[in-house]
């Protein structure tokens, strides 16, 4: 029960654990996507 002392993990968390997805690698990928999105936005709207 030690795993549940802070509450029940979300379904997304359980899915990542079950499929062996590395949270840090996923966070790096998300940051890359945000950076590319900002670049495209700036090119399109000149900001």
mmCIF file of N, CA, C and O in Angstrom, residues 5-40:
data_model
loop_
_atom_site.group_PDB
_atom_site.id
_atom_site.type_symbol
_atom_site.label_atom_id
_atom_site.label_comp_id
_atom_site.label_asym_id
_atom_site.label_seq_id
_atom_site.Cartn_x
_atom_site.Cartn_y
_atom_site.Cartn_z
ATOM 1 N N UNK A 5 -0.139 5.741 -0.895
ATOM 2 C CA UNK A 5 -0.279 6.632 0.259
ATOM 3 C C UNK A 5 -0.606 8.066 -0.143
ATOM 4 O O UNK A 5 -1.213 8.795 0.612
ATOM 5 N N UNK A 6 -0.226 8.476 -1.367
ATOM 6 C CA UNK A 6 -0.524 9.832 -1.847
ATOM 7 C C UNK A 6 -1.715 9.848 -2.794
ATOM 8 O O UNK A 6 -1.927 10.808 -3.513
ATOM 9 N N UNK A 7 -2.474 8.778 -2.817
ATOM 10 C CA UNK A 7 -3.635 8.692 -3.701
ATOM 11 C C UNK A 7 -3.406 7.691 -4.808
ATOM 12 O O UNK A 7 -2.322 7.146 -4.981
ATOM 13 N N UNK A 8 -4.442 7.458 -5.565
ATOM 14 C CA UNK A 8 -4.392 6.495 -6.658
ATOM 15 C C UNK A 8 -3.760 7.156 -7.880
ATOM 16 O O UNK A 8 -4.154 8.259 -8.253
ATOM 17 N N UNK A 9 -2.784 6.507 -8.524
ATOM 18 C CA UNK A 9 -2.183 7.075 -9.737
ATOM 19 C C UNK A 9 -3.227 7.181 -10.850
ATOM 20 O O UNK A 9 -4.144 6.377 -10.930
ATOM 21 N N UNK A 10 -3.066 8.171 -11.709
ATOM 22 C CA UNK A 10 -3.997 8.343 -12.821
ATOM 23 C C UNK A 10 -3.829 7.217 -13.829
ATOM 24 O O UNK A 10 -2.820 6.505 -13.848
ATOM 25 N N UNK A 11 -4.804 7.080 -14.684
ATOM 26 C CA UNK A 11 -4.747 6.052 -15.728
ATOM 27 C C UNK A 11 -3.561 6.299 -16.660
ATOM 28 O O UNK A 11 -2.883 5.366 -17.079
ATOM 29 N N UNK A 12 -3.299 7.575 -16.959
ATOM 30 C CA UNK A 12 -2.173 7.903 -17.837
ATOM 31 C C UNK A 12 -0.846 7.486 -17.203
ATOM 32 O O UNK A 12 0.037 6.957 -17.882
ATOM 33 N N UNK A 13 -0.712 7.704 -15.897
ATOM 34 C CA UNK A 13 0.510 7.318 -15.195
ATOM 35 C C UNK A 13 0.682 5.808 -15.215
ATOM 36 O O UNK A 13 1.768 5.294 -15.491
ATOM 37 N N UNK A 14 -0.384 5.093 -14.931
ATOM 38 C CA UNK A 14 -0.319 3.628 -14.950
ATOM 39 C C UNK A 14 0.036 3.105 -16.337
ATOM 40 O O UNK A 14 0.811 2.161 -16.478
ATOM 41 N N UNK A 15 -0.503 3.739 -17.366
ATOM 42 C CA UNK A 15 -0.208 3.325 -18.749
ATOM 43 C C UNK A 15 1.262 3.540 -19.076
ATOM 44 O O UNK A 15 1.898 2.685 -19.682
ATOM 45 N N UNK A 16 1.823 4.699 -18.661
ATOM 46 C CA UNK A 16 3.239 4.965 -18.923
ATOM 47 C C UNK A 16 4.117 3.956 -18.200
ATOM 48 O O UNK A 16 5.095 3.456 -18.764
ATOM 49 N N UNK A 17 3.780 3.642 -16.955
ATOM 50 C CA UNK A 17 4.565 2.676 -16.184
ATOM 51 C C UNK A 17 4.486 1.303 -16.831
ATOM 52 O O UNK A 17 5.492 0.610 -16.994
ATOM 53 N N UNK A 18 3.277 0.902 -17.220
ATOM 54 C CA UNK A 18 3.067 -0.418 -17.819
ATOM 55 C C UNK A 18 3.818 -0.571 -19.136
ATOM 56 O O UNK A 18 4.358 -1.630 -19.442
ATOM 57 N N UNK A 19 3.893 0.516 -19.909
ATOM 58 C CA UNK A 19 4.537 0.449 -21.222
ATOM 59 C C UNK A 19 6.007 0.858 -21.180
ATOM 60 O O UNK A 19 6.654 0.948 -22.212
ATOM 61 N N UNK A 20 6.525 1.137 -19.986
ATOM 62 C CA UNK A 20 7.946 1.454 -19.838
ATOM 63 C C UNK A 20 8.348 2.782 -20.442
ATOM 64 O O UNK A 20 9.483 2.955 -20.882
ATOM 65 N N UNK A 21 7.442 3.751 -20.468
ATOM 66 C CA UNK A 21 7.751 5.060 -21.033
ATOM 67 C C UNK A 21 8.530 5.879 -20.006
ATOM 68 O O UNK A 21 8.121 6.013 -18.857
ATOM 69 N N UNK A 22 9.644 6.433 -20.415
ATOM 70 C CA UNK A 22 10.506 7.237 -19.546
ATOM 71 C C UNK A 22 9.936 8.652 -19.444
ATOM 72 O O UNK A 22 9.842 9.371 -20.437
ATOM 73 N N UNK A 23 9.538 9.058 -18.234
ATOM 74 C CA UNK A 23 8.930 10.371 -18.034
ATOM 75 C C UNK A 23 9.856 11.510 -18.440
ATOM 76 O O UNK A 23 9.414 12.510 -19.004
ATOM 77 N N UNK A 24 11.159 11.388 -18.160
ATOM 78 C CA UNK A 24 12.086 12.460 -18.517
ATOM 79 C C UNK A 24 12.239 12.586 -20.026
ATOM 80 O O UNK A 24 12.290 13.694 -20.570
ATOM 81 N N UNK A 25 12.286 11.462 -20.720
ATOM 82 C CA UNK A 25 12.374 11.503 -22.183
ATOM 83 C C UNK A 25 11.098 12.097 -22.770
ATOM 84 O O UNK A 25 11.145 12.878 -23.726
ATOM 85 N N UNK A 26 9.958 11.743 -22.182
ATOM 86 C CA UNK A 26 8.691 12.288 -22.666
ATOM 87 C C UNK A 26 8.634 13.798 -22.430
ATOM 88 O O UNK A 26 8.175 14.553 -23.294
ATOM 89 N N UNK A 27 9.131 14.263 -21.285
ATOM 90 C CA UNK A 27 9.151 15.700 -20.993
ATOM 91 C C UNK A 27 10.057 16.438 -21.985
ATOM 92 O O UNK A 27 9.702 17.519 -22.468
ATOM 93 N N UNK A 28 11.213 15.859 -22.305
ATOM 94 C CA UNK A 28 12.108 16.469 -23.295
ATOM 95 C C UNK A 28 11.430 16.577 -24.649
ATOM 96 O O UNK A 28 11.549 17.594 -25.344
ATOM 97 N N UNK A 29 10.705 15.540 -25.027
ATOM 98 C CA UNK A 29 9.999 15.551 -26.314
ATOM 99 C C UNK A 29 8.923 16.625 -26.326
ATOM 100 O O UNK A 29 8.740 17.333 -27.318
ATOM 101 N N UNK A 30 8.202 16.777 -25.209
ATOM 102 C CA UNK A 30 7.163 17.811 -25.115
ATOM 103 C C UNK A 30 7.762 19.206 -25.232
ATOM 104 O O UNK A 30 7.197 20.076 -25.912
ATOM 105 N N UNK A 31 8.901 19.430 -24.594
ATOM 106 C CA UNK A 31 9.570 20.729 -24.679
ATOM 107 C C UNK A 31 9.985 21.017 -26.118
ATOM 108 O O UNK A 31 9.849 22.144 -26.606
ATOM 109 N N UNK A 32 10.449 19.997 -26.827
ATOM 110 C CA UNK A 32 10.836 20.176 -28.231
ATOM 111 C C UNK A 32 9.634 20.567 -29.075
ATOM 112 O O UNK A 32 9.723 21.463 -29.921
ATOM 113 N N UNK A 33 8.513 19.913 -28.853
ATOM 114 C CA UNK A 33 7.296 20.216 -29.616
ATOM 115 C C UNK A 33 6.842 21.647 -29.335
ATOM 116 O O UNK A 33 6.458 22.377 -30.255
ATOM 117 N N UNK A 34 6.905 22.072 -28.085
ATOM 118 C CA UNK A 34 6.508 23.439 -27.734
ATOM 119 C C UNK A 34 7.427 24.450 -28.412
ATOM 120 O O UNK A 34 6.969 25.452 -28.959
ATOM 121 N N UNK A 35 8.730 24.170 -28.411
ATOM 122 C CA UNK A 35 9.681 25.076 -29.056
ATOM 123 C C UNK A 35 9.420 25.213 -30.549
ATOM 124 O O UNK A 35 9.437 26.327 -31.094
ATOM 125 N N UNK A 36 9.155 24.101 -31.206
ATOM 126 C CA UNK A 36 8.862 24.131 -32.645
ATOM 127 C C UNK A 36 7.561 24.878 -32.905
ATOM 128 O O UNK A 36 7.458 25.669 -33.843
ATOM 129 N N UNK A 37 6.560 24.642 -32.053
ATOM 130 C CA UNK A 37 5.278 25.329 -32.205
ATOM 131 C C UNK A 37 5.444 26.834 -32.063
ATOM 132 O O UNK A 37 4.855 27.610 -32.816
ATOM 133 N N UNK A 38 6.246 27.266 -31.096
ATOM 134 C CA UNK A 38 6.488 28.695 -30.906
ATOM 135 C C UNK A 38 7.211 29.292 -32.110
ATOM 136 O O UNK A 38 6.890 30.400 -32.547
ATOM 137 N N UNK A 39 8.173 28.566 -32.648
ATOM 138 C CA UNK A 39 8.902 29.043 -33.826
ATOM 139 C C UNK A 39 7.959 29.222 -35.008
ATOM 140 O O UNK A 39 7.981 30.260 -35.686
ATOM 141 N N UNK A 40 7.114 28.243 -35.259
ATOM 142 C CA UNK A 40 6.159 28.328 -36.367
ATOM 143 C C UNK A 40 5.197 29.489 -36.150
ATOM 144 O O UNK A 40 4.912 30.253 -37.080
#
